[in-house]
């Protein structure tokens, strides 16, 4: 086990994993572009194809967490709700405290068969980024500029487009808008005091407008909200770098199913409902920190093999010619060619480390670092 852990921590392994992810992602993006002529002819077929193509990219991240890192996930939920997961459209509310909480959300989706159809609300700039951004564009992800005066119409239009979506989907929301840090928490609680709202210990104030417009425009299509609260055992703070190094974590996820019909339609009442929900989420986190577990029965949904099979397919397809080319290069290549290749590898290693570094909490978005009196703070 020690040898395997050492192998997983070696940078050459990380470079090969990233090589497979990057090249396969670009191939998938190209295939997605090829579906453009199909959209005006058979929109629903184009959607189904793009769900499968998107899964080829996102499931590699799930395979990294489940099969490479070996991270386990325990689900706390009631049996009646458990039977409905993956069989209905839902809005999933996630807390935003960890570097890999998005990855745990994807894993949750994959274990119930909706990873390829899952949706999120993301920054507009990401639509222009290859791999994930382009994948999201073809999967009809909702993009916003974080300027609510401009976003309201475009977000509502994007959500309305999902009314005729042909497959079950989950819409994942980080209602806090940005990842939790102590600095952002202090500022958020100052806003809470100004507005007369109860203070939270383990969350930022939720941004209610995005949630309310999501609920308003998905009524009739979505049947429930899944309130999800994530934590990790032994007070661990997992990182993507740790996952890439093969470090095993144990995630605990508490999920409550709330029928969408029970959420008020009025925007002000809906906002108040969301604030009450986050006060409850805060109590669940407090209980976890005191007892080491969430309330309710425990379920352990099994890992599905498809994420691993997908990664093995792309690795087999891409690594063999890569190794053949590398051998031929070092046996027959000229000195300048070999030097150039080494330089490219060094550059790639720097790029990979930079990409990983961008997921770290202290390198995250500055959104929420300034106390704002503008309307968008809601």
CSV table of N, CA and C in Angstrom, one decimal, residues 186-309:
chain,number,residue,atom,x,y,z
A,186,UNK,N,-16.8,36.9,7.7
A,186,UNK,CA,-16.9,38.1,8.5
A,186,UNK,C,-17.7,39.2,7.8
A,187,UNK,N,-17.4,39.4,6.5
A,187,UNK,CA,-18.1,40.4,5.7
A,187,UNK,C,-19.6,40.0,5.6
A,188,UNK,N,-19.8,38.7,5.3
A,188,UNK,CA,-21.2,38.3,5.2
A,188,UNK,C,-22.0,38.5,6.4
A,189,UNK,N,-21.4,38.2,7.6
A,189,UNK,CA,-22.1,38.4,8.8
A,189,UNK,C,-22.4,39.9,9.2
A,190,UNK,N,-21.5,40.7,8.7
A,190,UNK,CA,-21.7,42.2,8.8
A,190,UNK,C,-23.0,42.6,8.0
A,191,UNK,N,-23.1,42.0,6.8
A,191,UNK,CA,-24.3,42.2,6.0
A,191,UNK,C,-25.6,41.7,6.7
A,192,UNK,N,-25.4,40.5,7.4
A,192,UNK,CA,-26.6,39.9,8.1
A,192,UNK,C,-27.0,40.8,9.2
A,193,UNK,N,-26.0,41.4,9.9
A,193,UNK,CA,-26.3,42.3,11.0
A,193,UNK,C,-27.0,43.6,10.5
A,194,UNK,N,-26.6,44.1,9.4
A,194,UNK,CA,-27.2,45.3,8.8
A,194,UNK,C,-28.6,45.0,8.4
A,195,UNK,N,-28.9,43.8,7.9
A,195,UNK,CA,-30.2,43.5,7.4
A,195,UNK,C,-31.1,42.9,8.4
A,196,UNK,N,-30.6,42.7,9.6
A,196,UNK,CA,-31.4,42.1,10.7
A,196,UNK,C,-31.7,40.6,10.5
A,197,UNK,N,-30.7,39.9,9.8
A,197,UNK,CA,-30.9,38.5,9.6
A,197,UNK,C,-30.1,37.7,10.7
A,198,UNK,N,-30.5,36.5,11.1
A,198,UNK,CA,-29.7,35.7,12.0
A,198,UNK,C,-28.4,35.4,11.4
A,199,UNK,N,-27.3,35.4,12.3
A,199,UNK,CA,-26.0,35.1,11.8
A,199,UNK,C,-25.8,33.6,11.7
A,200,UNK,N,-24.9,33.2,10.8
A,200,UNK,CA,-24.6,31.8,10.6
A,200,UNK,C,-23.1,31.6,11.0
A,201,UNK,N,-22.9,30.4,11.5
A,201,UNK,CA,-21.5,30.1,11.9
A,201,UNK,C,-20.7,29.4,10.9
A,202,UNK,N,-21.3,28.6,10.0
A,202,UNK,CA,-20.6,27.7,9.1
A,202,UNK,C,-20.9,28.0,7.7
A,203,UNK,N,-21.7,29.0,7.4
A,203,UNK,CA,-22.1,29.3,6.0
A,203,UNK,C,-22.1,30.8,5.8
A,204,UNK,N,-22.0,31.2,4.5
A,204,UNK,CA,-22.2,32.6,4.2
A,204,UNK,C,-23.7,32.8,3.9
A,205,UNK,N,-24.1,34.0,4.0
A,205,UNK,CA,-25.5,34.3,3.6
A,205,UNK,C,-25.8,33.8,2.2
A,206,UNK,N,-27.0,33.2,2.0
A,206,UNK,CA,-27.3,32.8,0.6
A,206,UNK,C,-27.7,33.9,-0.2
A,207,UNK,N,-27.3,33.9,-1.5
A,207,UNK,CA,-27.8,34.9,-2.5
A,207,UNK,C,-29.1,34.4,-3.0
A,208,UNK,N,-30.2,35.1,-2.6
A,208,UNK,CA,-31.5,34.6,-2.7
A,208,UNK,C,-32.1,34.8,-4.1
A,209,UNK,N,-31.6,35.8,-4.9
A,209,UNK,CA,-32.2,36.1,-6.2
A,209,UNK,C,-32.1,35.0,-7.2
A,210,UNK,N,-30.8,34.4,-7.2
A,210,UNK,CA,-30.6,33.3,-8.2
A,210,UNK,C,-31.4,32.1,-7.9
A,211,UNK,N,-31.6,31.8,-6.6
A,211,UNK,CA,-32.4,30.7,-6.2
A,211,UNK,C,-33.9,30.9,-6.5
A,212,UNK,N,-34.4,32.1,-6.2
A,212,UNK,CA,-35.8,32.4,-6.5
A,212,UNK,C,-36.1,32.3,-7.9
A,213,UNK,N,-35.3,32.9,-8.8
A,213,UNK,CA,-35.6,32.9,-10.2
A,213,UNK,C,-35.5,31.4,-10.8
A,214,UNK,N,-34.6,30.6,-10.1
A,214,UNK,CA,-34.5,29.2,-10.5
A,214,UNK,C,-35.8,28.5,-10.2
A,215,UNK,N,-36.3,28.7,-9.0
A,215,UNK,CA,-37.5,28.0,-8.6
A,215,UNK,C,-38.7,28.5,-9.4
A,216,UNK,N,-38.7,29.8,-9.7
A,216,UNK,CA,-39.9,30.3,-10.5
A,216,UNK,C,-39.9,29.7,-11.9
A,217,UNK,N,-38.7,29.6,-12.5
A,217,UNK,CA,-38.7,29.2,-13.9
A,217,UNK,C,-38.6,27.7,-14.1
A,218,UNK,N,-38.4,26.9,-13.1
A,218,UNK,CA,-38.4,25.4,-13.2
A,218,UNK,C,-39.6,24.8,-12.6
A,219,UNK,N,-40.5,25.6,-12.1
A,219,UNK,CA,-41.8,25.0,-11.6
A,219,UNK,C,-42.5,24.3,-12.7
A,220,UNK,N,-43.0,23.1,-12.4
A,220,UNK,CA,-43.7,22.4,-13.4
A,220,UNK,C,-42.8,21.4,-14.1
A,221,UNK,N,-41.5,21.6,-14.0
A,221,UNK,CA,-40.5,20.7,-14.6
A,221,UNK,C,-39.7,20.0,-13.4
A,222,UNK,N,-39.4,20.7,-12.4
A,222,UNK,CA,-38.7,20.2,-11.2
A,222,UNK,C,-39.7,19.9,-10.1
A,223,UNK,N,-39.6,18.7,-9.5
A,223,UNK,CA,-40.5,18.3,-8.5
A,223,UNK,C,-40.0,18.5,-7.0
A,224,UNK,N,-38.7,18.7,-6.8
A,224,UNK,CA,-38.2,18.7,-5.5
A,224,UNK,C,-36.9,19.5,-5.4
A,225,UNK,N,-36.6,20.0,-4.2
A,225,UNK,CA,-35.3,20.6,-3.8
A,225,UNK,C,-34.6,19.6,-2.9
A,226,UNK,N,-33.3,19.3,-3.2
A,226,UNK,CA,-32.5,18.4,-2.4
A,226,UNK,C,-31.5,19.3,-1.6
A,227,UNK,N,-31.8,19.5,-0.3
A,227,UNK,CA,-30.9,20.3,0.5
A,227,UNK,C,-29.8,19.4,1.0
A,228,UNK,N,-28.6,19.7,0.5
A,228,UNK,CA,-27.4,18.9,0.7
A,228,UNK,C,-26.4,19.6,1.5
A,229,UNK,N,-25.9,19.0,2.6
A,229,UNK,CA,-24.9,19.5,3.5
A,229,UNK,C,-23.7,18.6,3.6
A,230,UNK,N,-22.5,19.0,3.2
A,230,UNK,CA,-21.3,18.2,3.1
A,230,UNK,C,-20.3,18.5,4.2
A,231,UNK,N,-19.7,17.4,4.7
A,231,UNK,CA,-18.6,17.5,5.6
A,231,UNK,C,-17.7,16.3,5.5
A,232,UNK,N,-16.5,16.4,6.1
A,232,UNK,CA,-15.5,15.3,6.0
A,232,UNK,C,-15.1,14.9,7.3
A,233,UNK,N,-14.9,13.6,7.5
A,233,UNK,CA,-14.6,13.0,8.8
A,233,UNK,C,-13.2,13.4,9.2
A,234,UNK,N,-13.0,13.3,10.5
A,234,UNK,CA,-11.7,13.6,11.2
A,234,UNK,C,-11.2,15.1,11.0
A,235,UNK,N,-12.2,16.0,10.7
A,235,UNK,CA,-11.9,17.4,10.5
A,235,UNK,C,-11.0,17.7,9.4
A,236,UNK,N,-11.0,16.8,8.4
A,236,UNK,CA,-10.1,16.9,7.3
A,236,UNK,C,-10.6,18.0,6.3
A,237,UNK,N,-9.6,18.7,5.7
A,237,UNK,CA,-9.9,19.7,4.7
A,237,UNK,C,-9.3,19.2,3.4
A,238,UNK,N,-10.1,18.5,2.6
A,238,UNK,CA,-9.6,17.9,1.4
A,238,UNK,C,-9.2,18.9,0.3
A,239,UNK,N,-8.3,18.6,-0.5
A,239,UNK,CA,-7.9,19.4,-1.6
A,239,UNK,C,-7.8,18.6,-2.9
A,240,UNK,N,-7.8,19.3,-4.0
A,240,UNK,CA,-7.7,18.6,-5.3
A,240,UNK,C,-6.3,18.0,-5.4
A,241,UNK,N,-5.3,18.8,-4.9
A,241,UNK,CA,-3.9,18.3,-4.9
A,241,UNK,C,-3.8,16.9,-4.1
A,242,UNK,N,-4.5,16.9,-3.0
A,242,UNK,CA,-4.5,15.6,-2.2
A,242,UNK,C,-5.2,14.5,-2.9
A,243,UNK,N,-6.3,14.8,-3.6
A,243,UNK,CA,-6.9,13.7,-4.4
A,243,UNK,C,-6.0,13.3,-5.5
A,244,UNK,N,-5.3,14.2,-6.2
A,244,UNK,CA,-4.4,13.8,-7.3
A,244,UNK,C,-3.2,13.0,-6.7
A,245,UNK,N,-2.9,13.2,-5.5
A,245,UNK,CA,-1.8,12.5,-4.9
A,245,UNK,C,-2.3,11.1,-4.3
A,246,UNK,N,-3.6,10.8,-4.5
A,246,UNK,CA,-4.1,9.5,-4.1
A,246,UNK,C,-4.5,9.5,-2.7
A,247,UNK,N,-4.6,10.6,-2.0
A,247,UNK,CA,-5.1,10.6,-0.6
A,247,UNK,C,-6.5,10.3,-0.5
A,248,UNK,N,-6.9,9.4,0.4
A,248,UNK,CA,-8.2,9.0,0.6
A,248,UNK,C,-8.9,9.8,1.7
A,249,UNK,N,-10.1,10.3,1.4
A,249,UNK,CA,-10.9,11.0,2.3
A,249,UNK,C,-12.3,10.3,2.5
A,250,UNK,N,-13.0,10.7,3.5
A,250,UNK,CA,-14.3,10.1,3.7
A,250,UNK,C,-15.3,11.3,3.8
A,251,UNK,N,-16.2,11.4,2.8
A,251,UNK,CA,-17.2,12.4,2.8
A,251,UNK,C,-18.5,12.0,3.4
A,252,UNK,N,-19.1,12.8,4.2
A,252,UNK,CA,-20.5,12.6,4.7
A,252,UNK,C,-21.4,13.6,4.1
A,253,UNK,N,-22.5,13.2,3.5
A,253,UNK,CA,-23.4,14.1,2.9
A,253,UNK,C,-24.8,13.9,3.4
A,254,UNK,N,-25.4,14.9,3.9
A,254,UNK,CA,-26.8,14.9,4.5
A,254,UNK,C,-27.7,15.5,3.5
A,255,UNK,N,-28.7,14.8,3.0
A,255,UNK,CA,-29.6,15.2,2.0
A,255,UNK,C,-31.1,15.1,2.5
A,256,UNK,N,-31.8,16.3,2.4
A,256,UNK,CA,-33.2,16.3,2.7
A,256,UNK,C,-34.0,16.6,1.4
A,257,UNK,N,-35.0,15.8,1.1
A,257,UNK,CA,-35.8,16.1,-0.1
A,257,UNK,C,-37.0,16.9,0.4
A,258,UNK,N,-37.1,18.1,-0.3
A,258,UNK,CA,-38.2,19.1,0.0
A,258,UNK,C,-39.0,19.3,-1.2
A,259,UNK,N,-40.3,18.9,-1.2
A,259,UNK,CA,-41.2,19.1,-2.4
A,259,UNK,C,-41.2,20.6,-2.9
A,260,UNK,N,-41.0,20.8,-4.1
A,260,UNK,CA,-41.0,22.1,-4.7
A,260,UNK,C,-42.3,22.9,-4.4
A,261,UNK,N,-43.4,22.2,-4.3
A,261,UNK,CA,-44.7,22.8,-4.1
A,261,UNK,C,-44.7,23.5,-2.7
A,262,UNK,N,-43.9,23.0,-1.8
A,262,UNK,CA,-43.9,23.6,-0.4
A,262,UNK,C,-43.1,24.9,-0.3
A,263,UNK,N,-42.4,25.3,-1.4
A,263,UNK,CA,-41.6,26.5,-1.4
A,263,UNK,C,-42.5,27.7,-1.9
A,264,UNK,N,-42.6,28.8,-1.2
A,264,UNK,CA,-43.4,29.9,-1.6
A,264,UNK,C,-43.1,30.4,-3.0
A,265,UNK,N,-44.1,30.8,-3.8
A,265,UNK,CA,-43.9,31.4,-5.1
A,265,UNK,C,-43.5,32.9,-5.1
A,266,UNK,N,-44.0,33.6,-4.1
A,266,UNK,CA,-43.7,35.0,-4.0
A,266,UNK,C,-42.2,35.1,-3.7
A,267,UNK,N,-41.5,36.1,-4.4
A,267,UNK,CA,-40.1,36.2,-4.3
A,267,UNK,C,-39.6,36.5,-2.9
A,268,UNK,N,-40.3,37.4,-2.2
A,268,UNK,CA,-39.8,37.8,-0.9
A,268,UNK,C,-40.0,36.6,0.1
A,269,UNK,N,-41.1,35.9,0.0
A,269,UNK,CA,-41.3,34.8,0.8
A,269,UNK,C,-40.4,33.6,0.5
A,270,UNK,N,-40.1,33.5,-0.8
A,270,UNK,CA,-39.1,32.5,-1.2
A,270,UNK,C,-37.7,32.8,-0.6
A,271,UNK,N,-37.3,34.1,-0.6
A,271,UNK,CA,-36.0,34.5,-0.1
A,271,UNK,C,-36.0,34.2,1.4
A,272,UNK,N,-37.1,34.5,2.1
A,272,UNK,CA,-37.1,34.3,3.6
A,272,UNK,C,-37.0,32.8,3.9
A,273,UNK,N,-37.7,32.0,3.0
A,273,UNK,CA,-37.6,30.5,3.1
A,273,UNK,C,-36.2,30.0,3.0
A,274,UNK,N,-35.4,30.6,2.0
A,274,UNK,CA,-34.1,30.2,1.8
A,274,UNK,C,-33.2,30.5,3.0
A,275,UNK,N,-33.4,31.7,3.6
A,275,UNK,CA,-32.6,32.1,4.8
A,275,UNK,C,-32.9,31.1,6.0
A,276,UNK,N,-34.2,30.7,6.1
A,276,UNK,CA,-34.5,29.8,7.2
A,276,UNK,C,-33.8,28.4,6.9
A,277,UNK,N,-33.8,28.0,5.6
A,277,UNK,CA,-33.1,26.8,5.3
A,277,UNK,C,-31.6,26.8,5.7
A,278,UNK,N,-31.0,27.9,5.5
A,278,UNK,CA,-29.6,28.0,5.8
A,278,UNK,C,-29.3,28.1,7.3
A,279,UNK,N,-30.3,28.6,8.0
A,279,UNK,CA,-30.2,28.5,9.5
A,279,UNK,C,-30.2,27.0,9.9
A,280,UNK,N,-31.1,26.2,9.3
A,280,UNK,CA,-31.2,24.8,9.6
A,280,UNK,C,-29.9,24.1,9.2
A,281,UNK,N,-29.4,24.4,8.0
A,281,UNK,CA,-28.1,23.8,7.5
A,281,UNK,C,-27.0,24.1,8.5
A,282,UNK,N,-27.0,25.3,9.1
A,282,UNK,CA,-26.0,25.7,10.0
A,282,UNK,C,-26.1,24.8,11.3
A,283,UNK,N,-27.3,24.5,11.7
A,283,UNK,CA,-27.5,23.6,12.9
A,283,UNK,C,-27.0,22.2,12.5
A,284,UNK,N,-27.2,21.7,11.3
A,284,UNK,CA,-26.7,20.4,10.9
A,284,UNK,C,-25.2,20.3,11.0
A,285,UNK,N,-24.6,21.4,10.5
A,285,UNK,CA,-23.1,21.4,10.5
A,285,UNK,C,-22.6,21.5,11.9
A,286,UNK,N,-23.3,22.2,12.8
A,286,UNK,CA,-22.9,22.3,14.2
A,286,UNK,C,-23.0,20.9,14.9
A,287,UNK,N,-24.1,20.2,14.6
A,287,UNK,CA,-24.3,18.8,15.1
A,287,UNK,C,-23.2,17.9,14.6
A,288,UNK,N,-22.8,18.0,13.3
A,288,UNK,CA,-21.8,17.2,12.8
A,288,UNK,C,-20.4,17.4,13.5
A,289,UNK,N,-20.1,18.7,13.7
A,289,UNK,CA,-18.9,19.0,14.4
A,289,UNK,C,-18.8,18.6,15.8
A,290,UNK,N,-20.0,18.5,16.5
A,290,UNK,CA,-20.0,18.0,17.9
A,290,UNK,C,-20.1,16.5,18.0
A,291,UNK,N,-20.7,15.8,17.1
A,291,UNK,CA,-21.0,14.4,17.2
A,291,UNK,C,-20.2,13.5,16.2
A,292,UNK,N,-19.8,14.2,15.0
A,292,UNK,CA,-19.2,13.4,14.0
A,292,UNK,C,-20.1,12.7,13.0
A,293,UNK,N,-21.4,13.1,13.1
A,293,UNK,CA,-22.3,12.5,12.1
A,293,UNK,C,-23.5,13.4,12.0
A,294,UNK,N,-24.3,13.2,10.9
A,294,UNK,CA,-25.5,14.0,10.6
A,294,UNK,C,-26.7,13.2,11.2
A,295,UNK,N,-27.8,13.8,11.3
A,295,UNK,CA,-29.0,13.0,11.7
A,295,UNK,C,-29.5,12.1,10.6
A,296,UNK,N,-30.3,11.1,11.0
A,296,UNK,CA,-31.0,10.3,10.0
A,296,UNK,C,-30.3,9.0,9.7
A,297,UNK,N,-31.0,8.1,8.9
A,297,UNK,CA,-30.5,6.8,8.5
A,297,UNK,C,-29.3,7.0,7.5
A,298,UNK,N,-28.5,6.0,7.5
A,298,UNK,CA,-27.3,6.0,6.6
A,298,UNK,C,-27.5,5.1,5.4
A,299,UNK,N,-27.1,5.7,4.2
A,299,UNK,CA,-27.1,4.9,3.0
A,299,UNK,C,-25.7,5.0,2.4
A,300,UNK,N,-25.3,4.0,1.7
A,300,UNK,CA,-24.0,4.0,0.9
A,300,UNK,C,-24.3,3.6,-0.5
A,301,UNK,N,-24.7,4.6,-1.3
A,301,UNK,CA,-25.0,4.2,-2.8
A,301,UNK,C,-23.7,3.7,-3.4
A,302,UNK,N,-23.7,2.6,-4.1
A,302,UNK,CA,-22.5,2.0,-4.7
A,302,UNK,C,-21.9,2.9,-5.8
A,303,UNK,N,-20.6,2.8,-6.0
A,303,UNK,CA,-19.9,3.4,-7.1
A,303,UNK,C,-20.4,2.7,-8.4
A,304,UNK,N,-20.7,3.4,-9.4
A,304,UNK,CA,-21.0,2.8,-10.7
A,304,UNK,C,-19.7,2.7,-11.5
A,305,UNK,N,-19.6,1.6,-12.3
A,305,UNK,CA,-18.3,1.4,-13.0
A,305,UNK,C,-18.0,2.3,-14.2
A,306,UNK,N,-19.1,3.0,-14.6
A,306,UNK,CA,-18.9,3.7,-15.9
A,306,UNK,C,-17.9,4.8,-15.9
A,307,UNK,N,-17.7,5.5,-14.8
A,307,UNK,CA,-16.7,6.5,-14.8
A,307,UNK,C,-15.3,5.9,-15.0
A,308,UNK,N,-15.0,4.8,-14.3
A,308,UNK,CA,-13.7,4.1,-14.5
A,308,UNK,C,-13.6,3.5,-15.9
A,309,UNK,N,-14.6,2.9,-16.4
A,309,UNK,CA,-14.6,2.3,-17.8
A,309,UNK,C,-14.3,3.4,-18.8
